mmCIF file with all atom_site columns, C-alpha atoms in Angstrom:
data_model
loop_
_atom_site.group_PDB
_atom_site.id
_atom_site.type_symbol
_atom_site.label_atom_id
_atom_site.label_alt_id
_atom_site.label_comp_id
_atom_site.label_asym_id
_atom_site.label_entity_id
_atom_site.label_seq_id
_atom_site.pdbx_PDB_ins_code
_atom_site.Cartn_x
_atom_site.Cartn_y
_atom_site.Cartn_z
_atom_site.occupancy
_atom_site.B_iso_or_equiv
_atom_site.pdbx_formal_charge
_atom_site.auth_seq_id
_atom_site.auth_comp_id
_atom_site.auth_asym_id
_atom_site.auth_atom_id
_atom_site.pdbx_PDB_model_num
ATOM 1   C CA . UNK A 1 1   ? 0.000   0.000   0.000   1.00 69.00 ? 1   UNK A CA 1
ATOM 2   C CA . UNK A 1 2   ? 0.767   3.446   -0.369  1.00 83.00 ? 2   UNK A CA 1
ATOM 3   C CA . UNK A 1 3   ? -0.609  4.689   2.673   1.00 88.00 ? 3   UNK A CA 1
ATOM 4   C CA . UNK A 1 4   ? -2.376  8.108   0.743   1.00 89.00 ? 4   UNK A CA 1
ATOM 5   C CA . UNK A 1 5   ? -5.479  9.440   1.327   1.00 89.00 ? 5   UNK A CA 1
ATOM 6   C CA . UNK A 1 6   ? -7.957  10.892  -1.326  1.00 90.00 ? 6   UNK A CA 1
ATOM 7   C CA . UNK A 1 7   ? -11.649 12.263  -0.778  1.00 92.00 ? 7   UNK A CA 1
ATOM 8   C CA . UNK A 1 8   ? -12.195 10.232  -3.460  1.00 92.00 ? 8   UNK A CA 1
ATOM 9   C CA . UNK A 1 9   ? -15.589 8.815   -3.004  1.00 94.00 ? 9   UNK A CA 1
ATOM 10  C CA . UNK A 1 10  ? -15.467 5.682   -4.848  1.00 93.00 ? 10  UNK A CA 1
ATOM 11  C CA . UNK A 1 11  ? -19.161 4.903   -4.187  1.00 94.00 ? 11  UNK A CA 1
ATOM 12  C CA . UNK A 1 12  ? -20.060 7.360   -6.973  1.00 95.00 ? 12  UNK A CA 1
ATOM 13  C CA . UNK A 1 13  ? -18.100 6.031   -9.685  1.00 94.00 ? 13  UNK A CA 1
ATOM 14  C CA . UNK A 1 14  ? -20.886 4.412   -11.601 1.00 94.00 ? 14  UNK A CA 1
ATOM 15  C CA . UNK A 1 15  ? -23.012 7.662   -10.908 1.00 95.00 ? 15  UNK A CA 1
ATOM 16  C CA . UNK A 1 16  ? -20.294 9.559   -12.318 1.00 96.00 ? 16  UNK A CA 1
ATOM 17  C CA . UNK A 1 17  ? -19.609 7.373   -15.291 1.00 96.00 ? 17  UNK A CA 1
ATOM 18  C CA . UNK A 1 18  ? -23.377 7.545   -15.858 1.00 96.00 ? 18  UNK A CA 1
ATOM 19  C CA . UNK A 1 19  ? -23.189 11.735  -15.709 1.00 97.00 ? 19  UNK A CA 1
ATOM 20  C CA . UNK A 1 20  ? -20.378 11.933  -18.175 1.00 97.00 ? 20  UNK A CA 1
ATOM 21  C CA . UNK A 1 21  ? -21.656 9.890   -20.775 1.00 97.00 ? 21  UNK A CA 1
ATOM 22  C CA . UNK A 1 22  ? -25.056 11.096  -20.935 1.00 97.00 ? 22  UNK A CA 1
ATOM 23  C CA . UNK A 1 23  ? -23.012 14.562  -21.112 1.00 98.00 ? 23  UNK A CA 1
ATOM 24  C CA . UNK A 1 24  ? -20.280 13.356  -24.227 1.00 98.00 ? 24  UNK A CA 1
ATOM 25  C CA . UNK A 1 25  ? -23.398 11.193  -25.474 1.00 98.00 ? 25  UNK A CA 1
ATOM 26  C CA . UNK A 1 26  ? -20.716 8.385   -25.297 1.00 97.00 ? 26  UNK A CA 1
ATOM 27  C CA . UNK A 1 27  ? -21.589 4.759   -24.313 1.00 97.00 ? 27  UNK A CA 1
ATOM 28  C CA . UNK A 1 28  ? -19.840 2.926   -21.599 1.00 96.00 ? 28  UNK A CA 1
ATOM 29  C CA . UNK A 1 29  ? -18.588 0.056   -22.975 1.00 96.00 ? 29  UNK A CA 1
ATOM 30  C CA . UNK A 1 30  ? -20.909 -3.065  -21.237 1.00 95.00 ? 30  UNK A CA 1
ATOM 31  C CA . UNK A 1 31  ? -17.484 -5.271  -20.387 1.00 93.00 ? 31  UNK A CA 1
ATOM 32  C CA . UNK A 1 32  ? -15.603 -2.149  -19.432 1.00 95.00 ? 32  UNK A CA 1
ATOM 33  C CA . UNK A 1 33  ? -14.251 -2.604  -15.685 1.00 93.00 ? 33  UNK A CA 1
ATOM 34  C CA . UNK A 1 34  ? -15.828 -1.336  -12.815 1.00 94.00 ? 34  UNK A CA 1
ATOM 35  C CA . UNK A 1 35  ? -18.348 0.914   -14.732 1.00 95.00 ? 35  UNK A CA 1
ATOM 36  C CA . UNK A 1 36  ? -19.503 -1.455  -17.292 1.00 95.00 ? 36  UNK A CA 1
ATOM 37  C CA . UNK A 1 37  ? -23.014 -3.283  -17.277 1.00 93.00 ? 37  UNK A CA 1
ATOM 38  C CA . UNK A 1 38  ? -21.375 -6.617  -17.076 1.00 94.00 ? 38  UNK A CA 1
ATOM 39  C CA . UNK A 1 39  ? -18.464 -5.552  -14.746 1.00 94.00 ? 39  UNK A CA 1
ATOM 40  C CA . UNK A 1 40  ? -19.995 -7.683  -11.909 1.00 95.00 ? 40  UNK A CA 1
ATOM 41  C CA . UNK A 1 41  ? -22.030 -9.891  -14.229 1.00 95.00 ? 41  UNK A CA 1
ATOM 42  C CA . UNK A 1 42  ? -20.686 -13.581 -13.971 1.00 95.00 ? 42  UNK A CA 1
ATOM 43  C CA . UNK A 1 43  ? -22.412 -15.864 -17.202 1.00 93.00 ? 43  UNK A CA 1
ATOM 44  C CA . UNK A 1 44  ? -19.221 -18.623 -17.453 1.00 93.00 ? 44  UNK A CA 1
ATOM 45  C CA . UNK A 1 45  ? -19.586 -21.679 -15.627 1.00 94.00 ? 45  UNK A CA 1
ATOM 46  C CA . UNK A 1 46  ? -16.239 -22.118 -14.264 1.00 94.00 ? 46  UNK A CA 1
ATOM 47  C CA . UNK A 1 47  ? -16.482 -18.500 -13.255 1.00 93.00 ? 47  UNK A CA 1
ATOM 48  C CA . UNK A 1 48  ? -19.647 -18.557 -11.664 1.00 96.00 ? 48  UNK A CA 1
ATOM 49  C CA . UNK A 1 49  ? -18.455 -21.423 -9.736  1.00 96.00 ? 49  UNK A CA 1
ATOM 50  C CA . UNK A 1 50  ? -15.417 -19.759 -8.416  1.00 95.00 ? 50  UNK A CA 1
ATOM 51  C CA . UNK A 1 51  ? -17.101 -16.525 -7.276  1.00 94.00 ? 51  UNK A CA 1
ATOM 52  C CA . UNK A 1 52  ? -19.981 -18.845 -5.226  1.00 96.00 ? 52  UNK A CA 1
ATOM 53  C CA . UNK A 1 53  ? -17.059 -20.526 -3.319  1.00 96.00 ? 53  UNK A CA 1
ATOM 54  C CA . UNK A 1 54  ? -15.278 -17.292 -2.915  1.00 94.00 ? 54  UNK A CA 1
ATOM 55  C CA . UNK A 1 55  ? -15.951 -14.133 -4.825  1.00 92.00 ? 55  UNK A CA 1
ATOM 56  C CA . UNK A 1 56  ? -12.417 -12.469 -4.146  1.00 89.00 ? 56  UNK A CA 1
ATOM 57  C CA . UNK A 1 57  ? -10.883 -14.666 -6.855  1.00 88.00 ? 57  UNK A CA 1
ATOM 58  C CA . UNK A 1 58  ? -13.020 -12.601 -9.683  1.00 89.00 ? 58  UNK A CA 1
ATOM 59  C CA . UNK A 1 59  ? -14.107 -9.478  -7.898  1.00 90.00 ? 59  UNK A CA 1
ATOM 60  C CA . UNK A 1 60  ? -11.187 -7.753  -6.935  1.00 88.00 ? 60  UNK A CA 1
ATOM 61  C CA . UNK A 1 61  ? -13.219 -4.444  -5.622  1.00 91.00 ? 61  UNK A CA 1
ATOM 62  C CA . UNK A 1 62  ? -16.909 -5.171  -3.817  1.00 93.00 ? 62  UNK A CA 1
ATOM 63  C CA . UNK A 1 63  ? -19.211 -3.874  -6.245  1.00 94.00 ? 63  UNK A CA 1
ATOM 64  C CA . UNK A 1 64  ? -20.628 -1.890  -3.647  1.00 93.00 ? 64  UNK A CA 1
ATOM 65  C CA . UNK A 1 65  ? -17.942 0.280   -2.945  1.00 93.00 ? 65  UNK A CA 1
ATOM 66  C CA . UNK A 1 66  ? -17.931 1.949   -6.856  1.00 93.00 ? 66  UNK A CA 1
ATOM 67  C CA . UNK A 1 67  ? -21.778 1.947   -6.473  1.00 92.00 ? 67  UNK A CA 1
ATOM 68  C CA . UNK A 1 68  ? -23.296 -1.303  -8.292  1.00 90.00 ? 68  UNK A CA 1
ATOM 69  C CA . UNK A 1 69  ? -25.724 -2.873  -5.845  1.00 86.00 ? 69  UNK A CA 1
ATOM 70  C CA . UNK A 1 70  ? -24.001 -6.800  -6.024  1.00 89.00 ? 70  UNK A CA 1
ATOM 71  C CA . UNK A 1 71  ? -22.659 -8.721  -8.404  1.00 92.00 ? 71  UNK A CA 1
ATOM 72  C CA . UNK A 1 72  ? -25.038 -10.744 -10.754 1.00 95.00 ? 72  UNK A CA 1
ATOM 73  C CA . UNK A 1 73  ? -24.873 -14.469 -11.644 1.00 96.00 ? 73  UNK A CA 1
ATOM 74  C CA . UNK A 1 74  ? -26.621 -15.132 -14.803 1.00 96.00 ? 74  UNK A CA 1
ATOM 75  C CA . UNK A 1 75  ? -27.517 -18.294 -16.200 1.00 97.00 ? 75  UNK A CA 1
ATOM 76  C CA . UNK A 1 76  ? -26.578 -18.529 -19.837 1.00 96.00 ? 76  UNK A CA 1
ATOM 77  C CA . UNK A 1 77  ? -25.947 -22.215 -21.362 1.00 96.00 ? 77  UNK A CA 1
ATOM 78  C CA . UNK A 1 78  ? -22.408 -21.848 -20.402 1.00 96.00 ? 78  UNK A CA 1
ATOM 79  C CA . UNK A 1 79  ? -23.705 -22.093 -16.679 1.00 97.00 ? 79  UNK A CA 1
ATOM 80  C CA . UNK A 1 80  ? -22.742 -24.871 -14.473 1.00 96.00 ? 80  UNK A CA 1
ATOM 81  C CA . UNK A 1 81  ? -24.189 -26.849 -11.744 1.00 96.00 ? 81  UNK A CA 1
ATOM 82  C CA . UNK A 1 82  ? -23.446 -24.941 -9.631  1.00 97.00 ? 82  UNK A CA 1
ATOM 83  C CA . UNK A 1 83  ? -24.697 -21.184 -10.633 1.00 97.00 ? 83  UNK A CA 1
ATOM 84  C CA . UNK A 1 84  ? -28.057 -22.985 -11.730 1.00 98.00 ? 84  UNK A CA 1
ATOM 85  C CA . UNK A 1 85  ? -28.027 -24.826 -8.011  1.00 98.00 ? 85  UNK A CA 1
ATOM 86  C CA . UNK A 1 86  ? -27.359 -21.472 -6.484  1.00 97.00 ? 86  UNK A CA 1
ATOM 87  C CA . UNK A 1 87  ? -30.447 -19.423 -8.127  1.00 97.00 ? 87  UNK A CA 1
ATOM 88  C CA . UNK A 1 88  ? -32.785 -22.480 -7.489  1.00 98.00 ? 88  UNK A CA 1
ATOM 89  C CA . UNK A 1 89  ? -31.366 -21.840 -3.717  1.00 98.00 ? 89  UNK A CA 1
ATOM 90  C CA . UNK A 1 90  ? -32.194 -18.506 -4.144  1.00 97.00 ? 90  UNK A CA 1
ATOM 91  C CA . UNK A 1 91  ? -35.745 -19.275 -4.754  1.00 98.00 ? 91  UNK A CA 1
ATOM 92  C CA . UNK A 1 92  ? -36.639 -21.563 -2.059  1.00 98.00 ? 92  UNK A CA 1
ATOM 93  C CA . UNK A 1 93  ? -35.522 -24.796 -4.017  1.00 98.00 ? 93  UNK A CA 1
ATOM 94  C CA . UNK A 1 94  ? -32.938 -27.306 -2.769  1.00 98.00 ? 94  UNK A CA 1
ATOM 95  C CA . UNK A 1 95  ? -32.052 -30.139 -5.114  1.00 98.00 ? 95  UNK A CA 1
ATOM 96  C CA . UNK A 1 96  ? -28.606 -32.725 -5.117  1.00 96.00 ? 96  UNK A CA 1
ATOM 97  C CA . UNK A 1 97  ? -27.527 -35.184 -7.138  1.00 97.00 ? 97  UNK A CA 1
ATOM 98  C CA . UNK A 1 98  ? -29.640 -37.333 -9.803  1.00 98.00 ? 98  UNK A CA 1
ATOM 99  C CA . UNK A 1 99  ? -32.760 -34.662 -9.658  1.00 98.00 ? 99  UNK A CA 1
ATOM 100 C CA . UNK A 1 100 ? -30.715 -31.897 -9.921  1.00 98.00 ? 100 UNK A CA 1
ATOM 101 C CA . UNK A 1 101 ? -28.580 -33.251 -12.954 1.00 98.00 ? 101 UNK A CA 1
ATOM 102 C CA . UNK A 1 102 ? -32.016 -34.093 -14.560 1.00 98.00 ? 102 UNK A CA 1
ATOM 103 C CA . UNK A 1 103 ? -33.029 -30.193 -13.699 1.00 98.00 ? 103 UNK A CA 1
ATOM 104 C CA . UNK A 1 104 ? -29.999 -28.891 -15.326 1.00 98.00 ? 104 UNK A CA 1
ATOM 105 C CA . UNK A 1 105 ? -30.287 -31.316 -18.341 1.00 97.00 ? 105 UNK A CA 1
ATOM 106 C CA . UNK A 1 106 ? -33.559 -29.665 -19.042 1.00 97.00 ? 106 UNK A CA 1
ATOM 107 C CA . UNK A 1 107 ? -32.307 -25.959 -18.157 1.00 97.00 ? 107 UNK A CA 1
ATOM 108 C CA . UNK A 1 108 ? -29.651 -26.752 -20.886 1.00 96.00 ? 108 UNK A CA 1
ATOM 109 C CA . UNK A 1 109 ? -32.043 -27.549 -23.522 1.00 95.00 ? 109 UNK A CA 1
ATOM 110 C CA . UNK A 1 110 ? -33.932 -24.308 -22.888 1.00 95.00 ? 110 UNK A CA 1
ATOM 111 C CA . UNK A 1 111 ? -30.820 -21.951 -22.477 1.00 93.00 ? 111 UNK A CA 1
ATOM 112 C CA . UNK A 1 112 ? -29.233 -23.548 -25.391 1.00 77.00 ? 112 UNK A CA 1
#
């Protein structure tokens, strides 16, 4: 570390990034870091997996702190197991093993 202080108040990056392109009437990119759309949007399996078991190996800044809410997982049909186990968590449904393989078998046919 450096051990410098700014005011910088990082929490209004995206707000700022927002302010200056409706200004310059220039898009932000949606993969550009930090600002970007997809910045904390997580669609590859492998990925997805890695940020569920610990979210510091692909999110190097909180998404909080620049201003984005969380970090999304979205199911594409490059998802895993694991992202598709983790939103049917999310909705109140627990599945393992054979049902859930069958459950992502059909997700894959869908997302495909």
């Amino acid at each position: 570390e450096l051990d410098a202080h700014t005011d910088i108040n990082t929490r209004e990056f995206i707000k700022a990034s927002r302010l200056v392109s409706s200004i310059t009437g220039m898009n932000v990119q949606a993969n550009k870091a930090i600002v970007g759309a997809n910045a904390f949007a997580h669609s590859s399996g492998i990925h997805q997996d890695g940020v569920l078991k610990k979210r510091d190996t692909y999110e190097i800044i909180d998404p909080a702190e620049v201003g984005v809410g969380a970090s999304q997982i979205v199911l594409t049909a490059r998802s895993g197991h694991a992202a598709l186990k983790h939103r049917l968590e999310e909705l109140g449904y627990v599945y393992e093993g054979d049902e859930l393989d069958r459950i992502y078998t059909a997700f894959l046919d869908v997302a495909d």
